[in-house]
Coordinates of N, CA and C in Angstrom, one line a residue:
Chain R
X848 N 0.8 -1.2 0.0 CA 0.0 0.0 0.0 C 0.9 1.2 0.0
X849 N 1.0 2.1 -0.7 CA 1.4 3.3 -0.9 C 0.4 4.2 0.0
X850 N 1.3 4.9 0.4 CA 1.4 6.1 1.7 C 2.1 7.1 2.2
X851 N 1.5 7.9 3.6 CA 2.8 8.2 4.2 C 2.7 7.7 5.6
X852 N 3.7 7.4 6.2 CA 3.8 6.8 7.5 C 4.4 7.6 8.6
X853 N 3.7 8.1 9.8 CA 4.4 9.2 10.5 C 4.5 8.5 12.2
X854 N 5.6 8.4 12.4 CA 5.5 8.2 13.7 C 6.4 8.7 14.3
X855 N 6.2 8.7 16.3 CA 5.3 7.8 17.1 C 4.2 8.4 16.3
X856 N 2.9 7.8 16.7 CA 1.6 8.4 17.2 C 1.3 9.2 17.9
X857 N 2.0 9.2 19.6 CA 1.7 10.1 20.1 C 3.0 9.6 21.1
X858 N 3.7 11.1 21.4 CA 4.9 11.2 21.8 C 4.6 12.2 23.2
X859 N 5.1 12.1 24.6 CA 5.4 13.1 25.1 C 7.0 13.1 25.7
X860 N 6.9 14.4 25.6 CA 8.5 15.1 26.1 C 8.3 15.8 27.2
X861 N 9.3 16.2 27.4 CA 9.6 17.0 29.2 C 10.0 18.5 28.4
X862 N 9.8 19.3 29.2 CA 10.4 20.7 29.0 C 12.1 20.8 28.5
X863 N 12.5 21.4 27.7 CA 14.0 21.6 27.5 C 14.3 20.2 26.6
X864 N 13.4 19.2 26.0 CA 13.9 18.3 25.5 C 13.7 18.4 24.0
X865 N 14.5 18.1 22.8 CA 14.2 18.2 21.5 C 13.6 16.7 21.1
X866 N 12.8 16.9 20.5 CA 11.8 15.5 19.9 C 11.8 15.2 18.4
X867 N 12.4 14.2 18.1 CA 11.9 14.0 16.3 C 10.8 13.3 15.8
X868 N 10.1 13.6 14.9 CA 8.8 13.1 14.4 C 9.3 12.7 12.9
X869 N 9.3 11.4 12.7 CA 9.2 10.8 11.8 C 8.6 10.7 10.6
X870 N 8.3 10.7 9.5 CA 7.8 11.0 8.1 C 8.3 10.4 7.2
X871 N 8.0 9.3 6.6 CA 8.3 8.5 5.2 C 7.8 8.4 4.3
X872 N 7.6 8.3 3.0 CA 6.5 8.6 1.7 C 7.4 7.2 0.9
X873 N 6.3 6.6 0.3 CA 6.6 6.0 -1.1 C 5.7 5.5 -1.9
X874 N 5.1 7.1 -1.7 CA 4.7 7.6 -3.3 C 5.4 8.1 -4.6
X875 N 6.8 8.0 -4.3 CA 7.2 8.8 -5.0 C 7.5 10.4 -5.3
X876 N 6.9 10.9 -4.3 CA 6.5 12.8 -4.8 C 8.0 12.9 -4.1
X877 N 8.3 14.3 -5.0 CA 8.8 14.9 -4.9 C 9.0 16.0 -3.6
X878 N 7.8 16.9 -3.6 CA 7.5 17.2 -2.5 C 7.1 16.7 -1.0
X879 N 7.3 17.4 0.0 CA 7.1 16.9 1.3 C 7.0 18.3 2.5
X880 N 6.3 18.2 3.3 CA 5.6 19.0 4.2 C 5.7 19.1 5.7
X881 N 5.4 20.2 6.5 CA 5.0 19.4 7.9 C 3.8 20.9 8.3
X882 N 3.2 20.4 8.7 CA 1.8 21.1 9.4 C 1.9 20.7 10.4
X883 N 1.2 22.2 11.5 CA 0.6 21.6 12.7 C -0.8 22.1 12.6
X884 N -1.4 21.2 13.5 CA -2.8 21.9 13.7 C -2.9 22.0 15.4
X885 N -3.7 23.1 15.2 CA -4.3 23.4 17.0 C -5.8 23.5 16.7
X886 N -6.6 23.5 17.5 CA -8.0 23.5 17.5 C -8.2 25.4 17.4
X887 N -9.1 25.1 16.4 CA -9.8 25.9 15.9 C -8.9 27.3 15.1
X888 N -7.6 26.4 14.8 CA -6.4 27.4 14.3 C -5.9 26.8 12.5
X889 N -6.8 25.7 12.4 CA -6.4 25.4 11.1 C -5.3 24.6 11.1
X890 N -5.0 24.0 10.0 CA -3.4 24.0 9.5 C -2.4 25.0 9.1
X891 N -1.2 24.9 9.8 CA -0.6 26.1 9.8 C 1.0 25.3 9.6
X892 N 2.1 25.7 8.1 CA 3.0 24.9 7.5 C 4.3 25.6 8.4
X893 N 4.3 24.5 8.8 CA 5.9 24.8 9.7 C 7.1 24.7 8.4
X894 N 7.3 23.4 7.6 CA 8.5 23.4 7.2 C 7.8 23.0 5.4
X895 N 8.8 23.0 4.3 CA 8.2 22.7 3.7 C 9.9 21.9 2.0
X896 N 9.6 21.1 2.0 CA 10.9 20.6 0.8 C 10.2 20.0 -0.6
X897 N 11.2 21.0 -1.8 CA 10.5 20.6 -2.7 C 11.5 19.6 -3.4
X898 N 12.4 19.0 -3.0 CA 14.0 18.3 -3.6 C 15.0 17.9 -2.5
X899 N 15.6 17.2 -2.7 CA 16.2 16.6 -1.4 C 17.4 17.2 -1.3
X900 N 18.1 17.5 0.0 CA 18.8 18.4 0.6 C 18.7 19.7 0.7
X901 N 17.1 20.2 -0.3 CA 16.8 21.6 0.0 C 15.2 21.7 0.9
X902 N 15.2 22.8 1.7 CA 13.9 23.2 1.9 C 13.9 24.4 2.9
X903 N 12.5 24.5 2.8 CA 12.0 26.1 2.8 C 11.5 25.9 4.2
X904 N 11.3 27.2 4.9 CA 10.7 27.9 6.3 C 8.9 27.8 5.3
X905 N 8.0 27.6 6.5 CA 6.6 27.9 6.0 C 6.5 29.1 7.2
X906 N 6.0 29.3 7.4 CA 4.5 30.4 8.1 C 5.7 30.4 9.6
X907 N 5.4 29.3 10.2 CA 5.6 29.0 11.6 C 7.2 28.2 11.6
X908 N 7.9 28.3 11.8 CA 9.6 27.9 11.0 C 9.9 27.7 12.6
X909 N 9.5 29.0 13.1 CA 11.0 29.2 14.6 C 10.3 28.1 15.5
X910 N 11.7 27.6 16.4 CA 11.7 26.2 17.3 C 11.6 25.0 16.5
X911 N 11.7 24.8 15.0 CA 11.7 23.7 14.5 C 13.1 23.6 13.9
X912 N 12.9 22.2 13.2 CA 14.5 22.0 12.3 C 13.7 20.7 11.4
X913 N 14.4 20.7 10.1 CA 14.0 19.2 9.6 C 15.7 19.1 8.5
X914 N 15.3 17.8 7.8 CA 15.9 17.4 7.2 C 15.7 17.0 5.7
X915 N 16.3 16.8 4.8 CA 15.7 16.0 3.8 C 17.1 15.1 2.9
X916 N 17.6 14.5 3.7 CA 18.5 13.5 2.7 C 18.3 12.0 2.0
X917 N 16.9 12.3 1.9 CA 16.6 11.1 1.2 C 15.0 11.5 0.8
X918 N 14.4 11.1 -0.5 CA 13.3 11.6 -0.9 C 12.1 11.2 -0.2
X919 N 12.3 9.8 0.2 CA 11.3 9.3 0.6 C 11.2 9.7 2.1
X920 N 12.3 10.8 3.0 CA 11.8 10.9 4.3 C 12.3 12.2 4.8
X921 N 11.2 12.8 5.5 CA 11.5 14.1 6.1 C 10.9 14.2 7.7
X922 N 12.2 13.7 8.2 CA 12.0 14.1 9.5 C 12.3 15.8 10.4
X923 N 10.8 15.7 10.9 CA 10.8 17.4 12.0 C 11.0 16.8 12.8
X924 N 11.9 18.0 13.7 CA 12.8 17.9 15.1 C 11.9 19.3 15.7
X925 N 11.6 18.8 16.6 CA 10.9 20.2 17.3 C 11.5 20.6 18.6
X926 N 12.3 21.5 18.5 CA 13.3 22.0 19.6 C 12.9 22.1 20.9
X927 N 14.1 22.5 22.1 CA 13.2 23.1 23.2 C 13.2 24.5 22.8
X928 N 13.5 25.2 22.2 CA 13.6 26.7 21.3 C 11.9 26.8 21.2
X929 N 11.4 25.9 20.7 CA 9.6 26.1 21.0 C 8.4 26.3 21.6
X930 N 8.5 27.3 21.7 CA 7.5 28.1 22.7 C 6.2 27.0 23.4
X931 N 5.7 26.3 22.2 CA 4.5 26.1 22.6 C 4.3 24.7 21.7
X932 N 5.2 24.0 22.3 CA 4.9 23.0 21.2 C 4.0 21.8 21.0
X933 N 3.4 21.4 22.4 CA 1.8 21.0 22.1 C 1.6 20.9 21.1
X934 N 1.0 19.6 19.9 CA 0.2 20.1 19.5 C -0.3 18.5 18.1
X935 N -0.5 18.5 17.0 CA -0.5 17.8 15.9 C -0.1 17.9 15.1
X936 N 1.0 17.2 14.7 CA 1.9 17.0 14.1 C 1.2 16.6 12.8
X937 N 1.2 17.2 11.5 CA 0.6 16.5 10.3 C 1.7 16.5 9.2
X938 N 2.3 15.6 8.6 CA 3.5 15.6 7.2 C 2.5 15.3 6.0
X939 N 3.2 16.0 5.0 CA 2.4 15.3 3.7 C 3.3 15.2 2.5
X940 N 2.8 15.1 1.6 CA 3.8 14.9 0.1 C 2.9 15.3 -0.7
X941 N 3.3 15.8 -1.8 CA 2.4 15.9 -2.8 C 3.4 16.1 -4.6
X942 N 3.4 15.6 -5.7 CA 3.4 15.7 -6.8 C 4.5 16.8 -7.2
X943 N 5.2 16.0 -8.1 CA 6.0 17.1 -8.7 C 5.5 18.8 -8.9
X944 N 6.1 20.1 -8.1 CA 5.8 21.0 -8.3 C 5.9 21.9 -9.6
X945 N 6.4 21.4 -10.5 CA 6.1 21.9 -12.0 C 4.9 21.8 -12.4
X946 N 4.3 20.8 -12.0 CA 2.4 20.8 -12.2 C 1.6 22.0 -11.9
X947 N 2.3 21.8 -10.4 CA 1.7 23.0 -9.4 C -0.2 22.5 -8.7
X948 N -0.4 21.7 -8.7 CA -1.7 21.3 -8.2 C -2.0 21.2 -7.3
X949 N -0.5 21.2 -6.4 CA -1.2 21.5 -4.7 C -1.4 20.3 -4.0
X950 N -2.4 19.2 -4.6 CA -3.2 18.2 -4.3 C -1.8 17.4 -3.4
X951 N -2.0 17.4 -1.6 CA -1.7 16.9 -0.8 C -2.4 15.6 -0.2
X952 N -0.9 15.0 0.3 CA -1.7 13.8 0.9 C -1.1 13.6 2.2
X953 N -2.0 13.0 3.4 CA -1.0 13.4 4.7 C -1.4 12.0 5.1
X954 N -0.1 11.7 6.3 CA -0.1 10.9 6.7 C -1.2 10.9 7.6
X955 N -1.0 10.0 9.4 CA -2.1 10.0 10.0 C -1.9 10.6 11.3
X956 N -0.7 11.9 11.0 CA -0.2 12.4 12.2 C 0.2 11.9 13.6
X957 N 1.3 12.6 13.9 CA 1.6 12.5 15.5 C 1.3 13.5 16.3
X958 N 0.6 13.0 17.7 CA 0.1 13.7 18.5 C 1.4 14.1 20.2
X959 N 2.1 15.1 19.8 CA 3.3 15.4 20.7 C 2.4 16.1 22.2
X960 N 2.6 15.7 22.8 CA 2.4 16.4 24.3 C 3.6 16.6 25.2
X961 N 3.9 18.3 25.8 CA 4.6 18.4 26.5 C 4.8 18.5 27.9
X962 N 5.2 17.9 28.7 CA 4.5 17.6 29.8 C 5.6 18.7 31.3
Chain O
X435 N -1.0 38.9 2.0 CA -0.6 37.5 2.2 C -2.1 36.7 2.0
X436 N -1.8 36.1 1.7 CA -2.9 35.2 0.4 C -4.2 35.0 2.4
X437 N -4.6 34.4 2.4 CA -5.3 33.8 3.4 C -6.6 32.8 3.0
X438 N -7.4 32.5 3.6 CA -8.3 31.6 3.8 C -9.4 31.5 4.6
X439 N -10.7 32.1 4.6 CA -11.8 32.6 5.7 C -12.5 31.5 5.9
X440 N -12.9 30.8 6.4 CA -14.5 29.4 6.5 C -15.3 30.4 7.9
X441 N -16.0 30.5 7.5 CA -17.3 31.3 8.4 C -17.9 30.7 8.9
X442 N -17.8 29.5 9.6 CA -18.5 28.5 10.6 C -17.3 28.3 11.1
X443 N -17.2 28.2 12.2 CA -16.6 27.3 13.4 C -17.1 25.7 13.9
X444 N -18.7 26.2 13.8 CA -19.2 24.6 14.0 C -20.6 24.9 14.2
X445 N -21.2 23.7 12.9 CA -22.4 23.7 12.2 C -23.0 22.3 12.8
X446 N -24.5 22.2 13.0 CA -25.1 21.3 13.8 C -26.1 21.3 12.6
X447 N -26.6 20.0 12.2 CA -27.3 19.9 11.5 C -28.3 18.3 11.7
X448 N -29.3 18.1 11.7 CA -29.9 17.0 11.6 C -29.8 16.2 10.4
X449 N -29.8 14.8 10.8 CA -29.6 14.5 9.0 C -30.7 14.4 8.2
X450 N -30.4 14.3 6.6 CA -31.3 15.0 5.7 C -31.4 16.5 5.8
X451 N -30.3 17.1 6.7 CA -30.6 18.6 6.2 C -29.5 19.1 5.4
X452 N -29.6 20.0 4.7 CA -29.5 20.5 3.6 C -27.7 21.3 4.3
X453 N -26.7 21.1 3.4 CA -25.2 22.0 4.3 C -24.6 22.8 3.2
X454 N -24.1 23.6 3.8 CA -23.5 24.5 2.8 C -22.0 25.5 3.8
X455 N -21.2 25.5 3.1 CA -19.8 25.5 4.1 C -19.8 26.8 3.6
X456 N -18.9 27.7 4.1 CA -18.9 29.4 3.1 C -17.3 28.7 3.6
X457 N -15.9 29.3 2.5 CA -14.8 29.3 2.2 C -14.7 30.8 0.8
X458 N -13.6 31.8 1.3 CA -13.6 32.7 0.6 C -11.9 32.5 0.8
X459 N -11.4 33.5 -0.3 CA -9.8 33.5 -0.1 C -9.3 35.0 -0.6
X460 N -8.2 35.3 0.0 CA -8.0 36.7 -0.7 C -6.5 36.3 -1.8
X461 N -7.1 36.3 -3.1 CA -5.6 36.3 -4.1 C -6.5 36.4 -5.4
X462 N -6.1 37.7 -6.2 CA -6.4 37.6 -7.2 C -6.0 37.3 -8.5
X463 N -5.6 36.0 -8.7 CA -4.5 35.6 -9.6 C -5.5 34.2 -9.4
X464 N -4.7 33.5 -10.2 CA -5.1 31.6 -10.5 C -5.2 31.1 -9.5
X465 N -6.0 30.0 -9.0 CA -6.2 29.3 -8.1 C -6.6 28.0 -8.5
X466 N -5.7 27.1 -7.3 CA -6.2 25.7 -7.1 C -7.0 25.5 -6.0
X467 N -8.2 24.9 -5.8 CA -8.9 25.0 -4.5 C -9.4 23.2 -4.2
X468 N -9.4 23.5 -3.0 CA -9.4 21.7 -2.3 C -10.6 22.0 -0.9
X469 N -11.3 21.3 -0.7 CA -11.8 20.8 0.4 C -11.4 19.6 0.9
X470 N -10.7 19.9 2.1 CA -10.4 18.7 2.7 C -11.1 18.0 3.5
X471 N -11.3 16.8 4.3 CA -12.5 15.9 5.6 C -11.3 15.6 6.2
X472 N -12.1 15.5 7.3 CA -11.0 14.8 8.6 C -11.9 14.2 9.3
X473 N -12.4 12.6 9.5 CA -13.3 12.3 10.2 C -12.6 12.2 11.7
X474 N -13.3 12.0 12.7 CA -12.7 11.4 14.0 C -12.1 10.3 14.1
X475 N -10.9 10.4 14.3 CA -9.8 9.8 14.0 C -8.9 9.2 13.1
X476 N -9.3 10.0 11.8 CA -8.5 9.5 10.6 C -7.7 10.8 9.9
X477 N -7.6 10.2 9.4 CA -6.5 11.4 8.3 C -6.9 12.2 7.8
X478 N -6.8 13.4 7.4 CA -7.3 14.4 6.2 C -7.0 13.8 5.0
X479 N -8.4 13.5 4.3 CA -8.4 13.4 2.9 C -9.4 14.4 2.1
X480 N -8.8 14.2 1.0 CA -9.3 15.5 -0.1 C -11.1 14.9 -0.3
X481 N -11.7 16.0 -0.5 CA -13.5 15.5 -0.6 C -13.2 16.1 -2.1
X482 N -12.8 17.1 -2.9 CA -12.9 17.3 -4.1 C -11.5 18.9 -4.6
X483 N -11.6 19.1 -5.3 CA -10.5 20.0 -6.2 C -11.3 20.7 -7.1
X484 N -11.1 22.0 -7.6 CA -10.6 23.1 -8.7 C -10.0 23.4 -9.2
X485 N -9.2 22.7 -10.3 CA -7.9 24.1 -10.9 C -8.3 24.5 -12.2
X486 N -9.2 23.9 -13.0 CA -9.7 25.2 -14.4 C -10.8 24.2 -14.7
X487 N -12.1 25.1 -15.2 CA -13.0 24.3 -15.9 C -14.4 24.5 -15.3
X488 N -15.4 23.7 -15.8 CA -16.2 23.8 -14.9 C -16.9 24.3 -13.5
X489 N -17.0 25.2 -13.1 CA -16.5 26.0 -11.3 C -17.3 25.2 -10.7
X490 N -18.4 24.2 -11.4 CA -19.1 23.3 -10.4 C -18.4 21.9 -10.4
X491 N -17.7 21.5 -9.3 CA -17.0 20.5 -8.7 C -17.9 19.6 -8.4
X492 N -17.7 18.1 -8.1 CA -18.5 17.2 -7.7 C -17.3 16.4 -7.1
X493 N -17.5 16.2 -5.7 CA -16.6 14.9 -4.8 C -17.0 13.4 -4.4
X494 N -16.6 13.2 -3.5 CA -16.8 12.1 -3.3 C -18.0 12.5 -1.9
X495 N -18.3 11.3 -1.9 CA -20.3 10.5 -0.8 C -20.7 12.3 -1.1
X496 N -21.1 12.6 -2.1 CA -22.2 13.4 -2.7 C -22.2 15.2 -2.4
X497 N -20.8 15.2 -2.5 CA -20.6 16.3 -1.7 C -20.0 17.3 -3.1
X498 N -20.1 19.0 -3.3 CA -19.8 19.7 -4.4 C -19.7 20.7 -3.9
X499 N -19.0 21.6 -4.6 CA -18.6 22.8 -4.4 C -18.7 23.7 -5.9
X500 N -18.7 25.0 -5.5 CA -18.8 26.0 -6.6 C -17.7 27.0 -6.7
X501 N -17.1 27.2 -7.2 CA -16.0 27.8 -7.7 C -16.6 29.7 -8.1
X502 N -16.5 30.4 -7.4 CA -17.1 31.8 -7.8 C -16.2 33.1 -7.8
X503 N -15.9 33.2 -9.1 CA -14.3 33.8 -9.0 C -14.7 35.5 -8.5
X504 N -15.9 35.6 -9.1 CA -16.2 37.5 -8.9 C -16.2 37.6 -7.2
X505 N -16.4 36.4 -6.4 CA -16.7 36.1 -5.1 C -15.8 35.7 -4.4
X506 N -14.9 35.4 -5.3 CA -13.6 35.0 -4.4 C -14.1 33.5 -3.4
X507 N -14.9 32.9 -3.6 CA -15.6 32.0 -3.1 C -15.4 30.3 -3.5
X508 N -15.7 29.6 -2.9 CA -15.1 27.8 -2.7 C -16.0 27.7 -1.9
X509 N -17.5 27.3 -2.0 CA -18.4 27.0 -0.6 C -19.1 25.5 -1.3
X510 N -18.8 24.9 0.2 CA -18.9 23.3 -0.1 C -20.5 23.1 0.4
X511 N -21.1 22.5 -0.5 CA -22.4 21.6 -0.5 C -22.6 20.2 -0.5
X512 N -24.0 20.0 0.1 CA -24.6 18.2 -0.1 C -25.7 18.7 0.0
X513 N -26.9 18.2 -0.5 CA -28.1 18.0 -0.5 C -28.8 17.5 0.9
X514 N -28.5 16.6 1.1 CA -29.1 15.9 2.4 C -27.6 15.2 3.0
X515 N -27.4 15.2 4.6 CA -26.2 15.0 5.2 C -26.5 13.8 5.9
X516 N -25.8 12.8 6.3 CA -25.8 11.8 7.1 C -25.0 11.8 8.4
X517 N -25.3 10.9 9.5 CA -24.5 11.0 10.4 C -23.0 11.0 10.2
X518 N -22.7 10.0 9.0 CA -20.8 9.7 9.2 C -20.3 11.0 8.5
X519 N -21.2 11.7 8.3 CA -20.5 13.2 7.6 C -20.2 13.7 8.9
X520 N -20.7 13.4 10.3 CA -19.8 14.4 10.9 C -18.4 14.3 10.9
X521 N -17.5 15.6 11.1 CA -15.9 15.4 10.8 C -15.7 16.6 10.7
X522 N -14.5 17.4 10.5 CA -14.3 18.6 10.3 C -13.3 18.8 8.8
X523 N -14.3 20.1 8.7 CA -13.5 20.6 6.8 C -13.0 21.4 6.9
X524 N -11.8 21.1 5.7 CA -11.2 22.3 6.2 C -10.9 23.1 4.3
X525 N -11.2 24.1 4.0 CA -10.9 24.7 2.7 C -9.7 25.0 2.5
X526 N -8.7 24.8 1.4 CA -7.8 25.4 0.8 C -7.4 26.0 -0.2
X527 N -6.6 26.8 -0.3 CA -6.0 27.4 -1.2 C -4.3 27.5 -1.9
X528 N -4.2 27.2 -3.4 CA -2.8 27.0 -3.7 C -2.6 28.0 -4.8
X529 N -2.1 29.2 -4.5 CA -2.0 30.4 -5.4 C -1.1 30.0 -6.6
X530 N -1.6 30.5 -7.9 CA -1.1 30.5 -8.6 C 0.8 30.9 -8.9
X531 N 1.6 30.3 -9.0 CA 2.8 30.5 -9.1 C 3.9 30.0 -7.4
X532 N 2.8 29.7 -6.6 CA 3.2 29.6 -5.2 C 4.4 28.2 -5.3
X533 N 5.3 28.3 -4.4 CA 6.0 27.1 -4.1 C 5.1 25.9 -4.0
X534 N 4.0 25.8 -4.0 CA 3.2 24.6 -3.9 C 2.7 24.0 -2.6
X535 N 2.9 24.4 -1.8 CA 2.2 24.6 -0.4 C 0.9 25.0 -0.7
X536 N 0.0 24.5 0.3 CA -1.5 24.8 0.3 C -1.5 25.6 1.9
X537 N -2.6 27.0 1.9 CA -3.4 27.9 2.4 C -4.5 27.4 3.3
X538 N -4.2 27.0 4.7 CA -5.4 26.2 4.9 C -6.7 26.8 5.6
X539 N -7.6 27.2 5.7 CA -8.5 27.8 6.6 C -8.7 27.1 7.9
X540 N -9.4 27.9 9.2 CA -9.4 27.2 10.3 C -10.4 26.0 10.3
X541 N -11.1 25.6 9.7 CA -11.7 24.6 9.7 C -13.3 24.9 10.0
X542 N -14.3 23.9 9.8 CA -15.8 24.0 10.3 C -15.7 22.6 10.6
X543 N -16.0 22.2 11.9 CA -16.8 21.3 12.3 C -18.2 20.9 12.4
X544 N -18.2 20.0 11.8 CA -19.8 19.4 11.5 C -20.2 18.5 12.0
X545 N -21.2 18.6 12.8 CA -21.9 17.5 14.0 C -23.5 17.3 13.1
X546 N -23.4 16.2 12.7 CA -24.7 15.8 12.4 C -25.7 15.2 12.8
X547 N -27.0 15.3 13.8 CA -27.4 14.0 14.7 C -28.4 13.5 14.1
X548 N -28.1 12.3 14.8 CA -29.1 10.8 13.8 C -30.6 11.5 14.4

């Protein structure tokens, strides 16, 4: 079955600790993502890679870090540098961006709690 | 900066009633537009798409949207709603020329009771 796979599921950390959240695709795309969502705040794009070894700040960037040395996986590291980092973790991929179609697909998120 | 409005926070509806989501966006250039579902406890998946043609969309379990460019508008419809529609929607936007990231609005939750 072609997908993306994100884990843990649900992770908690202690104050001052950095956390990585896992994200694997093999779909193929080119592109890859990370959202968070909060209630009643939407999806909001923390990080965002359109080719491997490159990628871009979204919206919400600061207290995060990611990676991209391999196509099929982009792991976010969510610092203790982050204010407030509760919250849902969503990765996605989507289609070569020369298309430009946008059309996203997301994994089944990780749910980080800081305790 | 482009954005993304949904005018409900959270819509209550009995089933067989009639839904209609409002989604507006500020960019006046090309657009790709998406309605996404999120049922309780699963993933966000796409309910339908826009990027040229017809501005009346048709998705999946009977659900459609209208494309209204003078209105800057994406407002998602069904005719009659069922209980498993409850879930939350969320509208997007993918601006023309944009790095390909989508615009997400805060969502409408929809509670439908049997």
């Amino acid at each position: 079955d072609g997908g993306i796979t994100q884990s843990p599921k649900y992770l908690f950390r202690k104050e001052g600790q950095n956390v990585t959240l896992s994200c694997e695709q093999n779909l193929n795309h080119d592109a890859m993502y990370w959202y968070r969502q909060d209630p009643g705040q939407g999806l909001r794009l923390i990080y965002y890679s359109q080719i491997v070894n490159d990628f871009q700040k979204g919206d919400i960037a600061e207290g995060y870090s990611v990676s991209r040395e391999k196509k099929e996986s982009f792991p976010l590291t969510v610092t203790s540098a982050q204010k407030n980092p509760t919250a849902f973790y969503l990765c996605a991929s989507s289609i070569l961006l020369g298309s430009n179609t946008g059309e996203l697909f997301f994994g089944e998120g990780s749910r980080l709690t800081v305790l | 900066a482009q954005s993304v409005s949904q005018h409900n926070h959270h819509v209550i509806l009995s089933e067989a009633a009639s839904l209609e989501l409002g989604c507006n966006y500020s960019y006046g250039g090309t657009v790709n537009l998406f309605w996404y579902v999120q049922y309780p406890g699963q993933h966000l998946q796409l309910l339908l798409k826009y990027f040229s043609g017809d501005p009346l969309v048709k998705g999946i379990k009977g659900f459609e949207a209208e494309f209204i460019k003078s209105k800057f508008s994406f407002n998602l419809r069904k005719p009659s709603v069922q209980w498993s529609d409850t879930a939350e929607y969320f509208c997007a936007v993918n601006a023309g020329g944009s790095q390909g990231n989508l615009i997400f609005g805060k969502g409408t939750k929809l509670s439908v009771k049997p």
